[in-house]
């Protein structure tokens, strides 16, 4: 069965070009020209991936992204938009987008990203047939029920807080987390420590998952804000 991709964009030129590109690549395509139309489509029929613009009538792409993430099934989201400010990208990833690309786009690059996302989904599906589905990000794999982490097939021994941080990052690859958010999520709202506690634990975590902690490949610093685990697609691009 062909993968079904939903394009959410109100620009006729863009939707026509994407429709041709994806159809020629053997994908099934559906088009929505507004946020409410997209959500109705996603709620009523099978969809394997969404290509989402930000500037939409009635509700913007950020709100659409937030609503998609509240649906029971996980649907990968590629934000494809003319807005290219760093804060726009951070917000899109923060709300749950798997990838953020700007217009004009390179068709071959977009197709490569889509194929990489579907490869990752297939990998997780195959892993699920043998039991618990691990969280996977590049060579990192985490089995939550077993409280187990592997790096390229090698077991990684983490403290409880290191594990909580890594699990949070791996549940939201590509998403940037502020230090205060990480402190609340991993230590709790009543924890009396400060954000330097997060920095120390991130350094210790890097020492266990990075070949060179001084130049981290996976767990990156977002200057003046916090940290993020790079998305699987970014890992593929660096290999």
mmCIF file of N, CA, C and O in Angstrom, residues 2-75:
data_model
loop_
_atom_site.group_PDB
_atom_site.id
_atom_site.type_symbol
_atom_site.label_atom_id
_atom_site.label_comp_id
_atom_site.label_asym_id
_atom_site.label_seq_id
_atom_site.Cartn_x
_atom_site.Cartn_y
_atom_site.Cartn_z
ATOM 1 N N UNK A 2 0.579 2.181 -0.905
ATOM 2 C CA UNK A 2 1.385 3.399 -1.003
ATOM 3 C C UNK A 2 1.228 4.254 0.238
ATOM 4 O O UNK A 2 0.157 4.340 0.833
ATOM 5 N N UNK A 3 2.324 4.882 0.631
ATOM 6 C CA UNK A 3 2.269 5.828 1.750
ATOM 7 C C UNK A 3 1.425 7.028 1.354
ATOM 8 O O UNK A 3 1.514 7.532 0.231
ATOM 9 N N UNK A 4 0.632 7.523 2.300
ATOM 10 C CA UNK A 4 -0.252 8.654 2.029
ATOM 11 C C UNK A 4 0.279 9.908 2.706
ATOM 12 O O UNK A 4 0.470 9.944 3.930
ATOM 13 N N UNK A 5 0.512 10.939 1.923
ATOM 14 C CA UNK A 5 1.065 12.192 2.427
ATOM 15 C C UNK A 5 0.034 13.299 2.261
ATOM 16 O O UNK A 5 -0.546 13.461 1.178
ATOM 17 N N UNK A 6 -0.201 14.037 3.334
ATOM 18 C CA UNK A 6 -1.155 15.142 3.309
ATOM 19 C C UNK A 6 -0.388 16.452 3.210
ATOM 20 O O UNK A 6 0.474 16.750 4.043
ATOM 21 N N UNK A 7 -0.685 17.232 2.200
ATOM 22 C CA UNK A 7 -0.091 18.551 2.014
ATOM 23 C C UNK A 7 -1.059 19.585 2.573
ATOM 24 O O UNK A 7 -2.230 19.625 2.169
ATOM 25 N N UNK A 8 -0.577 20.417 3.488
ATOM 26 C CA UNK A 8 -1.422 21.463 4.079
ATOM 27 C C UNK A 8 -0.824 22.811 3.704
ATOM 28 O O UNK A 8 0.149 23.280 4.304
ATOM 29 N N UNK A 9 -1.381 23.426 2.676
ATOM 30 C CA UNK A 9 -0.848 24.681 2.145
ATOM 31 C C UNK A 9 -1.931 25.333 1.298
ATOM 32 O O UNK A 9 -2.664 24.633 0.598
ATOM 33 N N UNK A 10 -2.042 26.666 1.354
ATOM 34 C CA UNK A 10 -3.064 27.348 0.565
ATOM 35 C C UNK A 10 -2.504 27.991 -0.698
ATOM 36 O O UNK A 10 -3.223 28.676 -1.418
ATOM 37 N N UNK A 11 -1.212 27.759 -0.987
ATOM 38 C CA UNK A 11 -0.611 28.290 -2.209
ATOM 39 C C UNK A 11 -0.772 27.276 -3.335
ATOM 40 O O UNK A 11 -0.181 26.189 -3.292
ATOM 41 N N UNK A 12 -1.523 27.645 -4.373
ATOM 42 C CA UNK A 12 -1.807 26.738 -5.478
ATOM 43 C C UNK A 12 -0.527 26.262 -6.170
ATOM 44 O O UNK A 12 -0.397 25.080 -6.521
ATOM 45 N N UNK A 13 0.423 27.158 -6.349
ATOM 46 C CA UNK A 13 1.667 26.786 -7.037
ATOM 47 C C UNK A 13 2.426 25.723 -6.244
ATOM 48 O O UNK A 13 2.929 24.751 -6.801
ATOM 49 N N UNK A 14 2.482 25.910 -4.939
ATOM 50 C CA UNK A 14 3.211 24.963 -4.090
ATOM 51 C C UNK A 14 2.510 23.608 -4.050
ATOM 52 O O UNK A 14 3.139 22.554 -4.203
ATOM 53 N N UNK A 15 1.202 23.612 -3.841
ATOM 54 C CA UNK A 15 0.486 22.339 -3.753
ATOM 55 C C UNK A 15 0.554 21.570 -5.072
ATOM 56 O O UNK A 15 0.690 20.346 -5.075
ATOM 57 N N UNK A 16 0.483 22.289 -6.194
ATOM 58 C CA UNK A 16 0.566 21.616 -7.494
ATOM 59 C C UNK A 16 1.946 20.989 -7.674
ATOM 60 O O UNK A 16 2.061 19.839 -8.115
ATOM 61 N N UNK A 17 3.002 21.736 -7.319
ATOM 62 C CA UNK A 17 4.362 21.218 -7.481
ATOM 63 C C UNK A 17 4.604 20.013 -6.570
ATOM 64 O O UNK A 17 5.195 19.006 -6.993
ATOM 65 N N UNK A 18 4.138 20.101 -5.324
ATOM 66 C CA UNK A 18 4.317 18.984 -4.404
ATOM 67 C C UNK A 18 3.505 17.764 -4.843
ATOM 68 O O UNK A 18 3.975 16.625 -4.730
ATOM 69 N N UNK A 19 2.315 17.999 -5.324
ATOM 70 C CA UNK A 19 1.466 16.897 -5.789
ATOM 71 C C UNK A 19 2.163 16.125 -6.910
ATOM 72 O O UNK A 19 2.227 14.888 -6.899
ATOM 73 N N UNK A 20 2.703 16.847 -7.867
ATOM 74 C CA UNK A 20 3.407 16.204 -8.987
ATOM 75 C C UNK A 20 4.635 15.455 -8.493
ATOM 76 O O UNK A 20 4.878 14.292 -8.855
ATOM 77 N N UNK A 21 5.431 16.119 -7.637
ATOM 78 C CA UNK A 21 6.665 15.520 -7.121
ATOM 79 C C UNK A 21 6.381 14.227 -6.365
ATOM 80 O O UNK A 21 7.031 13.194 -6.598
ATOM 81 N N UNK A 22 5.434 14.264 -5.461
ATOM 82 C CA UNK A 22 5.158 13.105 -4.608
ATOM 83 C C UNK A 22 4.448 11.988 -5.366
ATOM 84 O O UNK A 22 4.712 10.803 -5.129
ATOM 85 N N UNK A 23 3.563 12.359 -6.275
ATOM 86 C CA UNK A 23 2.882 11.341 -7.082
ATOM 87 C C UNK A 23 3.880 10.597 -7.963
ATOM 88 O O UNK A 23 3.831 9.366 -8.091
ATOM 89 N N UNK A 24 4.816 11.326 -8.541
ATOM 90 C CA UNK A 24 5.843 10.688 -9.361
ATOM 91 C C UNK A 24 6.741 9.774 -8.528
ATOM 92 O O UNK A 24 7.332 8.823 -9.058
ATOM 93 N N UNK A 25 6.850 10.061 -7.222
ATOM 94 C CA UNK A 25 7.642 9.224 -6.319
ATOM 95 C C UNK A 25 6.814 8.077 -5.741
ATOM 96 O O UNK A 25 7.251 7.404 -4.801
ATOM 97 N N UNK A 26 5.612 7.888 -6.283
ATOM 98 C CA UNK A 26 4.728 6.762 -5.927
ATOM 99 C C UNK A 26 4.060 6.916 -4.569
ATOM 100 O O UNK A 26 3.682 5.918 -3.943
ATOM 101 N N UNK A 27 3.892 8.154 -4.106
ATOM 102 C CA UNK A 27 3.136 8.386 -2.892
ATOM 103 C C UNK A 27 1.700 8.758 -3.240
ATOM 104 O O UNK A 27 1.438 9.349 -4.293
ATOM 105 N N UNK A 28 0.790 8.427 -2.362
ATOM 106 C CA UNK A 28 -0.589 8.884 -2.481
ATOM 107 C C UNK A 28 -0.679 10.261 -1.833
ATOM 108 O O UNK A 28 -0.124 10.474 -0.748
ATOM 109 N N UNK A 29 -1.352 11.197 -2.480
ATOM 110 C CA UNK A 29 -1.357 12.586 -2.011
ATOM 111 C C UNK A 29 -2.782 13.060 -1.731
ATOM 112 O O UNK A 29 -3.710 12.777 -2.491
ATOM 113 N N UNK A 30 -2.935 13.777 -0.625
ATOM 114 C CA UNK A 30 -4.176 14.494 -0.319
ATOM 115 C C UNK A 30 -3.802 15.934 0.009
ATOM 116 O O UNK A 30 -2.718 16.198 0.539
ATOM 117 N N UNK A 31 -4.681 16.861 -0.310
ATOM 118 C CA UNK A 31 -4.380 18.283 -0.130
ATOM 119 C C UNK A 31 -5.450 18.945 0.738
ATOM 120 O O UNK A 31 -6.650 18.744 0.523
ATOM 121 N N UNK A 32 -5.000 19.717 1.721
ATOM 122 C CA UNK A 32 -5.885 20.541 2.548
ATOM 123 C C UNK A 32 -5.391 21.982 2.457
ATOM 124 O O UNK A 32 -4.186 22.223 2.521
ATOM 125 N N UNK A 33 -6.310 22.924 2.325
ATOM 126 C CA UNK A 33 -5.907 24.317 2.118
ATOM 127 C C UNK A 33 -6.129 25.198 3.340
ATOM 128 O O UNK A 33 -5.948 26.411 3.270
ATOM 129 N N UNK A 34 -6.513 24.586 4.455
ATOM 130 C CA UNK A 34 -6.670 25.335 5.704
ATOM 131 C C UNK A 34 -6.439 24.389 6.874
ATOM 132 O O UNK A 34 -6.472 23.155 6.704
ATOM 133 N N UNK A 35 -6.243 24.973 8.045
ATOM 134 C CA UNK A 35 -6.032 24.152 9.234
ATOM 135 C C UNK A 35 -7.209 23.252 9.560
ATOM 136 O O UNK A 35 -7.042 22.042 9.738
ATOM 137 N N UNK A 36 -8.427 23.794 9.667
ATOM 138 C CA UNK A 36 -9.574 22.949 9.979
ATOM 139 C C UNK A 36 -9.791 21.836 8.951
ATOM 140 O O UNK A 36 -10.149 20.710 9.306
ATOM 141 N N UNK A 37 -9.567 22.148 7.667
ATOM 142 C CA UNK A 37 -9.711 21.121 6.633
ATOM 143 C C UNK A 37 -8.690 20.010 6.838
ATOM 144 O O UNK A 37 -9.005 18.818 6.695
ATOM 145 N N UNK A 38 -7.467 20.385 7.206
ATOM 146 C CA UNK A 38 -6.416 19.388 7.442
ATOM 147 C C UNK A 38 -6.768 18.487 8.618
ATOM 148 O O UNK A 38 -6.627 17.262 8.538
ATOM 149 N N UNK A 39 -7.207 19.073 9.711
ATOM 150 C CA UNK A 39 -7.514 18.280 10.902
ATOM 151 C C UNK A 39 -8.691 17.343 10.662
ATOM 152 O O UNK A 39 -8.695 16.204 11.147
ATOM 153 N N UNK A 40 -9.674 17.810 9.907
ATOM 154 C CA UNK A 40 -10.803 16.939 9.568
ATOM 155 C C UNK A 40 -10.337 15.769 8.721
ATOM 156 O O UNK A 40 -10.752 14.620 8.925
ATOM 157 N N UNK A 41 -9.446 16.037 7.783
ATOM 158 C CA UNK A 41 -8.912 14.989 6.910
ATOM 159 C C UNK A 41 -8.099 13.976 7.699
ATOM 160 O O UNK A 41 -8.244 12.760 7.533
ATOM 161 N N UNK A 42 -7.251 14.462 8.602
ATOM 162 C CA UNK A 42 -6.387 13.575 9.387
ATOM 163 C C UNK A 42 -7.198 12.737 10.373
ATOM 164 O O UNK A 42 -6.813 11.614 10.704
ATOM 165 N N UNK A 43 -8.304 13.269 10.853
ATOM 166 C CA UNK A 43 -9.122 12.557 11.831
ATOM 167 C C UNK A 43 -9.992 11.485 11.189
ATOM 168 O O UNK A 43 -10.428 10.545 11.867
ATOM 169 N N UNK A 44 -10.235 11.619 9.892
ATOM 170 C CA UNK A 44 -11.194 10.728 9.244
ATOM 171 C C UNK A 44 -10.566 9.678 8.337
ATOM 172 O O UNK A 44 -11.249 8.758 7.898
ATOM 173 N N UNK A 45 -9.265 9.800 8.050
ATOM 174 C CA UNK A 45 -8.657 8.855 7.122
ATOM 175 C C UNK A 45 -7.187 8.636 7.462
ATOM 176 O O UNK A 45 -6.575 9.423 8.185
ATOM 177 N N UNK A 46 -6.636 7.552 6.927
ATOM 178 C CA UNK A 46 -5.242 7.196 7.201
ATOM 179 C C UNK A 46 -4.301 8.210 6.564
ATOM 180 O O UNK A 46 -4.457 8.593 5.411
ATOM 181 N N UNK A 47 -3.300 8.629 7.330
ATOM 182 C CA UNK A 47 -2.270 9.530 6.824
ATOM 183 C C UNK A 47 -0.932 9.095 7.402
ATOM 184 O O UNK A 47 -0.833 8.795 8.596
ATOM 185 N N UNK A 48 0.099 9.065 6.560
ATOM 186 C CA UNK A 48 1.407 8.599 7.003
ATOM 187 C C UNK A 48 2.385 9.735 7.263
ATOM 188 O O UNK A 48 3.390 9.544 7.954
ATOM 189 N N UNK A 49 2.129 10.921 6.706
ATOM 190 C CA UNK A 49 3.028 12.056 6.899
ATOM 191 C C UNK A 49 2.298 13.322 6.494
ATOM 192 O O UNK A 49 1.444 13.300 5.597
ATOM 193 N N UNK A 50 2.639 14.425 7.150
ATOM 194 C CA UNK A 50 2.036 15.725 6.839
ATOM 195 C C UNK A 50 3.137 16.704 6.443
ATOM 196 O O UNK A 50 4.156 16.819 7.126
ATOM 197 N N UNK A 51 2.925 17.401 5.332
ATOM 198 C CA UNK A 51 3.782 18.527 4.935
ATOM 199 C C UNK A 51 2.971 19.786 5.212
ATOM 200 O O UNK A 51 1.920 20.003 4.601
ATOM 201 N N UNK A 52 3.455 20.602 6.137
ATOM 202 C CA UNK A 52 2.637 21.667 6.735
ATOM 203 C C UNK A 52 3.255 23.047 6.571
ATOM 204 O O UNK A 52 4.406 23.271 6.956
ATOM 205 N N UNK A 53 2.486 23.964 6.000
ATOM 206 C CA UNK A 53 2.890 25.371 5.940
ATOM 207 C C UNK A 53 2.492 26.057 7.246
ATOM 208 O O UNK A 53 1.617 25.573 7.977
ATOM 209 N N UNK A 54 3.120 27.164 7.565
ATOM 210 C CA UNK A 54 2.777 27.911 8.779
ATOM 211 C C UNK A 54 1.682 28.939 8.495
ATOM 212 O O UNK A 54 0.710 29.062 9.238
ATOM 213 N N UNK A 55 1.831 29.667 7.381
ATOM 214 C CA UNK A 55 0.904 30.763 7.083
ATOM 215 C C UNK A 55 -0.313 30.212 6.362
ATOM 216 O O UNK A 55 -0.322 30.054 5.146
ATOM 217 N N UNK A 56 -1.349 29.902 7.158
ATOM 218 C CA UNK A 56 -2.572 29.299 6.646
ATOM 219 C C UNK A 56 -3.781 30.138 7.060
ATOM 220 O O UNK A 56 -3.729 30.841 8.078
ATOM 221 N N UNK A 57 -4.871 30.064 6.311
ATOM 222 C CA UNK A 57 -6.093 30.773 6.731
ATOM 223 C C UNK A 57 -6.764 30.065 7.903
ATOM 224 O O UNK A 57 -6.601 28.854 8.084
ATOM 225 N N UNK A 58 -7.454 30.828 8.711
ATOM 226 C CA UNK A 58 -8.279 30.360 9.836
ATOM 227 C C UNK A 58 -7.461 29.976 11.065
ATOM 228 O O UNK A 58 -7.753 30.408 12.166
ATOM 229 N N UNK A 59 -6.449 29.125 10.922
ATOM 230 C CA UNK A 59 -5.539 28.816 12.029
ATOM 231 C C UNK A 59 -4.162 28.555 11.439
ATOM 232 O O UNK A 59 -4.039 27.952 10.370
ATOM 233 N N UNK A 60 -3.125 29.051 12.122
ATOM 234 C CA UNK A 60 -1.792 28.921 11.533
ATOM 235 C C UNK A 60 -1.235 27.513 11.720
ATOM 236 O O UNK A 60 -1.783 26.673 12.442
ATOM 237 N N UNK A 61 -0.106 27.269 11.045
ATOM 238 C CA UNK A 61 0.498 25.946 11.074
ATOM 239 C C UNK A 61 0.971 25.515 12.444
ATOM 240 O O UNK A 61 0.985 24.314 12.747
ATOM 241 N N UNK A 62 1.350 26.465 13.282
ATOM 242 C CA UNK A 62 1.759 26.109 14.644
ATOM 243 C C UNK A 62 0.596 25.465 15.397
ATOM 244 O O UNK A 62 0.764 24.445 16.074
ATOM 245 N N UNK A 63 -0.578 26.067 15.295
ATOM 246 C CA UNK A 63 -1.743 25.525 15.982
ATOM 247 C C UNK A 63 -2.156 24.179 15.377
ATOM 248 O O UNK A 63 -2.550 23.262 16.103
ATOM 249 N N UNK A 64 -2.040 24.054 14.066
ATOM 250 C CA UNK A 64 -2.337 22.774 13.419
ATOM 251 C C UNK A 64 -1.380 21.700 13.927
ATOM 252 O O UNK A 64 -1.794 20.575 14.249
ATOM 253 N N UNK A 65 -0.105 22.040 14.015
ATOM 254 C CA UNK A 65 0.897 21.098 14.518
ATOM 255 C C UNK A 65 0.554 20.661 15.936
ATOM 256 O O UNK A 65 0.615 19.466 16.265
ATOM 257 N N UNK A 66 0.196 21.618 16.780
ATOM 258 C CA UNK A 66 -0.170 21.305 18.165
ATOM 259 C C UNK A 66 -1.372 20.353 18.211
ATOM 260 O O UNK A 66 -1.383 19.393 18.988
ATOM 261 N N UNK A 67 -2.336 20.586 17.350
ATOM 262 C CA UNK A 67 -3.528 19.727 17.328
ATOM 263 C C UNK A 67 -3.204 18.326 16.810
ATOM 264 O O UNK A 67 -3.744 17.331 17.310
ATOM 265 N N UNK A 68 -2.334 18.242 15.819
ATOM 266 C CA UNK A 68 -1.949 16.934 15.289
ATOM 267 C C UNK A 68 -1.276 16.106 16.370
ATOM 268 O O UNK A 68 -1.505 14.896 16.484
ATOM 269 N N UNK A 69 -0.475 16.749 17.189
ATOM 270 C CA UNK A 69 0.228 16.018 18.242
ATOM 271 C C UNK A 69 -0.722 15.535 19.339
ATOM 272 O O UNK A 69 -0.326 14.753 20.190
ATOM 273 N N UNK A 70 -1.954 15.994 19.327
ATOM 274 C CA UNK A 70 -2.948 15.512 20.290
ATOM 275 C C UNK A 70 -3.756 14.338 19.748
ATOM 276 O O UNK A 70 -4.548 13.742 20.467
ATOM 277 N N UNK A 71 -3.551 13.984 18.476
ATOM 278 C CA UNK A 71 -4.242 12.838 17.894
ATOM 279 C C UNK A 71 -3.675 11.551 18.479
ATOM 280 O O UNK A 71 -2.507 11.497 18.888
ATOM 281 N N UNK A 72 -4.451 10.476 18.527
ATOM 282 C CA UNK A 72 -3.978 9.234 19.161
ATOM 283 C C UNK A 72 -2.804 8.580 18.455
ATOM 284 O O UNK A 72 -1.951 7.975 19.103
ATOM 285 N N UNK A 73 -2.733 8.689 17.127
ATOM 286 C CA UNK A 73 -1.627 8.086 16.388
ATOM 287 C C UNK A 73 -0.587 9.136 16.046
ATOM 288 O O UNK A 73 -0.906 10.284 15.757
ATOM 289 N N UNK A 74 0.695 8.709 16.085
ATOM 290 C CA UNK A 74 1.781 9.639 15.768
ATOM 291 C C UNK A 74 1.914 9.764 14.258
ATOM 292 O O UNK A 74 2.089 8.769 13.549
ATOM 293 N N UNK A 75 1.830 10.987 13.754
ATOM 294 C CA UNK A 75 1.990 11.258 12.326
ATOM 295 C C UNK A 75 3.194 12.189 12.160
ATOM 296 O O UNK A 75 3.202 13.292 12.719
#
